[in-house]
Short mmCIF file of C-alpha atoms in Angstrom, two decimals:
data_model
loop_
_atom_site.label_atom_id
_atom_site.label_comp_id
_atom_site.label_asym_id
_atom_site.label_seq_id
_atom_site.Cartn_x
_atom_site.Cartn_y
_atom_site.Cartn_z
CA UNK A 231 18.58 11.60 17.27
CA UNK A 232 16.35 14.58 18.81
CA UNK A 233 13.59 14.01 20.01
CA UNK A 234 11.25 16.08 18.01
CA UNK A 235 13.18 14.36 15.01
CA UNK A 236 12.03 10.59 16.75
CA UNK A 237 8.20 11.68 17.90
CA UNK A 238 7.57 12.95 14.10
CA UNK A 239 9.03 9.51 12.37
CA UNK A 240 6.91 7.67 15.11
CA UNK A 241 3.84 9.67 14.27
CA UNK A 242 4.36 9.01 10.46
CA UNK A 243 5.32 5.11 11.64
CA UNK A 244 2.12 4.49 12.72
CA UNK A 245 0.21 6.44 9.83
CA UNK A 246 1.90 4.72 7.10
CA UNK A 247 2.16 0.79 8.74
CA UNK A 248 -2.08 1.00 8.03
CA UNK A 249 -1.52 2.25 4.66
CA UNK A 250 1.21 -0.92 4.41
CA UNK A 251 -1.29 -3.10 5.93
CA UNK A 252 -3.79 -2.18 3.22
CA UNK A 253 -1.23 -3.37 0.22
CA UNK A 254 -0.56 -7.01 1.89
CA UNK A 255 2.23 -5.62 3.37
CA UNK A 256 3.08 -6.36 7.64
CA UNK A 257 4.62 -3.85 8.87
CA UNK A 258 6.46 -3.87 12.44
CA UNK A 259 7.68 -0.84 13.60
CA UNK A 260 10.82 -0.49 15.43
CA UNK A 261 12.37 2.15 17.45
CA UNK A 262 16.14 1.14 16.54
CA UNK A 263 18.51 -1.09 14.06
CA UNK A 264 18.89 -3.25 16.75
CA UNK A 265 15.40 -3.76 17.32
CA UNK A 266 14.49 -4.61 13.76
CA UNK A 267 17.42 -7.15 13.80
CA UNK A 268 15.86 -9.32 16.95
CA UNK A 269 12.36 -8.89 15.46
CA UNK A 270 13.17 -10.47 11.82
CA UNK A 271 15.88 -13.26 13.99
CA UNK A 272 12.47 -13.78 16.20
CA UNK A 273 10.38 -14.81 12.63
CA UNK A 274 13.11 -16.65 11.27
CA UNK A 275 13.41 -20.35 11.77
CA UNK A 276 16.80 -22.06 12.69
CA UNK A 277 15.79 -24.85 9.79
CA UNK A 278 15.15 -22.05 7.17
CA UNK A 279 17.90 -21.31 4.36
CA UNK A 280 18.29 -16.99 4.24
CA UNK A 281 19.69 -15.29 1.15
CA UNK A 282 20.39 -12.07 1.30
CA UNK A 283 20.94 -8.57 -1.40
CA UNK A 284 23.47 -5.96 -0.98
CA UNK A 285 22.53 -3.43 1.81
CA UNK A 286 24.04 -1.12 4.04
CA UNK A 287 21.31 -1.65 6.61
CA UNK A 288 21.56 -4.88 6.90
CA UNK A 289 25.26 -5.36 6.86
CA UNK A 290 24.97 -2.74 10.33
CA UNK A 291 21.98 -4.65 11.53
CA UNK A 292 24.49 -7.40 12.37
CA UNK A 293 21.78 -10.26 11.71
CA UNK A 294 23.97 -12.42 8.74
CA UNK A 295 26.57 -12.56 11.85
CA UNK A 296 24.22 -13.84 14.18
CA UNK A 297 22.14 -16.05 11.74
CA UNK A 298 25.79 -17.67 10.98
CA UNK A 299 26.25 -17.98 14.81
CA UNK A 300 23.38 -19.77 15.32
CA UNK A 301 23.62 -21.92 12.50
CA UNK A 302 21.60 -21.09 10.17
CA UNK A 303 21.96 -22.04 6.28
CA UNK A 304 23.02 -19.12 4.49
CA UNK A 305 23.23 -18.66 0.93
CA UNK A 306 26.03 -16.32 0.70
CA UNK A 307 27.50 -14.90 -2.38
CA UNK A 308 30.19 -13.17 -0.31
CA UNK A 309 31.76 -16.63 0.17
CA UNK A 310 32.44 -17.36 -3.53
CA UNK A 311 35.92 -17.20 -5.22
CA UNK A 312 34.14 -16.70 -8.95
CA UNK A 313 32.09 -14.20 -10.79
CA UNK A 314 30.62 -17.66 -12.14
CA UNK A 315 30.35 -18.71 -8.76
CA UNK A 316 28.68 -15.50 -7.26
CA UNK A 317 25.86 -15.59 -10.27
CA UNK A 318 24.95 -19.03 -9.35
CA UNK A 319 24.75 -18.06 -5.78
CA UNK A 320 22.36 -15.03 -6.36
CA UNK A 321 20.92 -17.18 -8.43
CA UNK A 322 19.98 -19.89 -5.81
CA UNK A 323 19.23 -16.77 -3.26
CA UNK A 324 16.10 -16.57 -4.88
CA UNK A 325 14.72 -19.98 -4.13
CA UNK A 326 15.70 -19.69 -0.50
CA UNK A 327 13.32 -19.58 2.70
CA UNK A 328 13.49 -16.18 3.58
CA UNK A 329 15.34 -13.14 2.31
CA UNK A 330 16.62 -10.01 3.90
CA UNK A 331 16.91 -6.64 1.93
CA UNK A 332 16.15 -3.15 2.19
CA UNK A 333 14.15 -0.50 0.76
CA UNK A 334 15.68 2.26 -1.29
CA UNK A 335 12.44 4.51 -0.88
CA UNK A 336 8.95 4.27 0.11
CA UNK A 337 6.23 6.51 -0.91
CA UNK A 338 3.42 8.40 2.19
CA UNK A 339 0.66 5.87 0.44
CA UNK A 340 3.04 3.05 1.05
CA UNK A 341 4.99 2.02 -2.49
CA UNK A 342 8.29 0.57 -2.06
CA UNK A 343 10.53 2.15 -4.67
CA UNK A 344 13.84 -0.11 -5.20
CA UNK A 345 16.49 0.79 -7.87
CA UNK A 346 19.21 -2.30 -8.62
CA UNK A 347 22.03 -2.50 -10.54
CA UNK A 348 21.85 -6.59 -11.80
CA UNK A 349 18.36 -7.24 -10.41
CA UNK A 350 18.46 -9.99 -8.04
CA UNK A 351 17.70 -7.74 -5.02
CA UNK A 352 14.17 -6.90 -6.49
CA UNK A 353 13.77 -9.90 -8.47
CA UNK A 354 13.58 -11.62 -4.66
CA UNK A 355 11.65 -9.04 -3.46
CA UNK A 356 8.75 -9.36 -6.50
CA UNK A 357 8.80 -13.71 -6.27
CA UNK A 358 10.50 -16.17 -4.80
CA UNK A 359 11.15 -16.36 -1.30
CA UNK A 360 8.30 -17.67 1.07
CA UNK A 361 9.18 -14.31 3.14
CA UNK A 362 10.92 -11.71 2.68
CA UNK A 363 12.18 -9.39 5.30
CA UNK A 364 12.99 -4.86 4.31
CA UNK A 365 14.72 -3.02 6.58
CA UNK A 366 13.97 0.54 6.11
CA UNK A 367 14.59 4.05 8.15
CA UNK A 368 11.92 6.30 7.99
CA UNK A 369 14.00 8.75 6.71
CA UNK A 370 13.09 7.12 3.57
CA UNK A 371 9.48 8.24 3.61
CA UNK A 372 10.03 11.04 0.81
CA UNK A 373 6.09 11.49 -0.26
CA UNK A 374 4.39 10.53 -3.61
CA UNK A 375 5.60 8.27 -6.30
CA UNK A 376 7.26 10.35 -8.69
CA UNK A 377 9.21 12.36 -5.39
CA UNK A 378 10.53 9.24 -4.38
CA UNK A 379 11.69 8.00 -7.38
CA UNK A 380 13.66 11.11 -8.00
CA UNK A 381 15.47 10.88 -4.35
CA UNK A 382 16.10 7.18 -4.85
CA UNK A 383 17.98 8.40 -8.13
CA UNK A 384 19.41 11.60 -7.37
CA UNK A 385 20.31 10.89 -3.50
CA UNK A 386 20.88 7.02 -2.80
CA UNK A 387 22.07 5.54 -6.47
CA UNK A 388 25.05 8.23 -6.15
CA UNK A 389 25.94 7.44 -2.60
CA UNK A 390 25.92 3.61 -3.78
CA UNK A 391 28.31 4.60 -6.67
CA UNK A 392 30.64 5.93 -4.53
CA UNK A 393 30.73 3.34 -1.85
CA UNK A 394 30.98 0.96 -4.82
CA UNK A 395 33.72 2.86 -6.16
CA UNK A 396 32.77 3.35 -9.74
CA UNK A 397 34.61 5.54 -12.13
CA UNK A 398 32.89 7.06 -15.28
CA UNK A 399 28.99 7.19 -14.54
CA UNK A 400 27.67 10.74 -13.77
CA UNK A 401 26.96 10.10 -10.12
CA UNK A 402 30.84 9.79 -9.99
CA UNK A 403 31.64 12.97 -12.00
CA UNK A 404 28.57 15.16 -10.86
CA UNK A 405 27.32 13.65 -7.67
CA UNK A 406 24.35 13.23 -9.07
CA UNK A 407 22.04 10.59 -11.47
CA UNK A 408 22.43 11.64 -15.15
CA UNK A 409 20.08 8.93 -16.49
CA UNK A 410 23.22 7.19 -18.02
CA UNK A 411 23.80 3.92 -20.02
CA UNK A 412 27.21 3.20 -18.67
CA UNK A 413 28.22 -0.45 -18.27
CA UNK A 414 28.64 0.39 -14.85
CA UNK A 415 25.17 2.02 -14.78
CA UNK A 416 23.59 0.67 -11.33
CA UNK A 417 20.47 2.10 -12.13
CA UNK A 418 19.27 -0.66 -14.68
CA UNK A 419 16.15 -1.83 -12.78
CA UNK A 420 13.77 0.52 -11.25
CA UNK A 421 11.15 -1.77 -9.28
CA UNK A 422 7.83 -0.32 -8.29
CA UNK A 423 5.90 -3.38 -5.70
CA UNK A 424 2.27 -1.02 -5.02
CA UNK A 425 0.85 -4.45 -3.30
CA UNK A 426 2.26 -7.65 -1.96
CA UNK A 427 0.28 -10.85 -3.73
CA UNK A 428 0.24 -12.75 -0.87
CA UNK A 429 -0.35 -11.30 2.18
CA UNK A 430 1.84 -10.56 4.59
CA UNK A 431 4.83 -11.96 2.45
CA UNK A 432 7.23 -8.84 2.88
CA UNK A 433 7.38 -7.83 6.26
CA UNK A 434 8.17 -3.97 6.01
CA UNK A 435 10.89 -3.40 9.36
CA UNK A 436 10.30 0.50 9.95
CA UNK A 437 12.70 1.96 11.90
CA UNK A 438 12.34 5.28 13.47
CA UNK A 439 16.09 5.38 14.11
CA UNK A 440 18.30 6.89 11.01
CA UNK A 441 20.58 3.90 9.30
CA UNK A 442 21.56 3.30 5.79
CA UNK A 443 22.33 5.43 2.93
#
């Protein structure tokens, strides 16, 4: 990354965590993936169950490999053999200890904007684990609330479509969101969280570095 690039996310870092603070948010702000990683694997206790939603971010963090390596008990809907089986798991992801997701977008006065396709990613995020830990670049900044909404739909939910290798929604055919109603629609939730209930519940990893989608 250039250096200009890393000084202006840092400057914006610092302006938005008091913003974050403000909402019940905790911010930590962290130069790199890797940092972010060893700062949510330093708040996370060994005798604490972690679910997990689907994320880019996290999957390059590398943290569900080192949770697993220090044996920690995951709740893991990669390791089912069953749709029936998965839904149960997501299902019991949302009664675990902690939780580790990202952020699709998040807005200059410190909204997180989230857009899922079955829910359970957000549904965590609103209630349900004691703490929950978002990974987010700060390349996701994208300024007020209606802005980032529209990136989040016309910039990350195609990228998602194509990585999930859908067929027949517009993000597939045009590249772009076309506010469809396709069974394969993963656009069916659009979660708005303007303030954490209890404070300090979501810990909001900023990362100056650029990672995820």
């Amino acid at each position: 990354m250039e250096e200009y690039l890393r000084e202006r996310y840092a400057s914006a870092a610092a302006s938005l965590s008091k913003k974050l603070v403000r909402r019940n948010f905790q911010p930590i702000i962290c130069q790199n993936l890797e940092e972010a990683k060893e700062r949510a694997l330093e708040k996370i206790d060994q005798n604490q169950s972690v679910g997990f939603g689907g994320s880019i971010t996290i999957e390059q963090s590398g943290i569900i490999e080192e949770l697993y390596q220090r044996g920690q008990k995951m709740i893991d809907r990669e390791k089912t053999t069953s749709p029936e089986e998965r839904h149960q798991v997501m299902k019991q992801a949302l009664t675990a200890d902690c939780f580790l997701t990202s952020i699709n977008g998040i807005t200059e006065d410190g909204e997180l904007v989230n857009i899922d396709s079955v829910g359970n990613r957000v549904a965590a995020l609103t209630y349900g684990p004691d703490k929950v830990f978002a990974f987010v670049s700060m390349r996701k900044v994208y300024g007020d609330l209606n802005t980032t909404v529209e990136m989040v739909r016309r910039n990350t939910a195609p990228l998602n479509a194509h990585r999930l290798s859908l067929e027949k929604t517009p993000c597939i055919k045009k590249g772009t969101c076309g506010d469809c109603l396709q069974a394969e629609c993963i656009c069916n939730t659009i979660a708005i969280t303007r303030r954490s209930m209890a404070k300090d519940r979501i810990v909001i990893l900023l990362i100056i570095e650029e990672v995820g989608l």
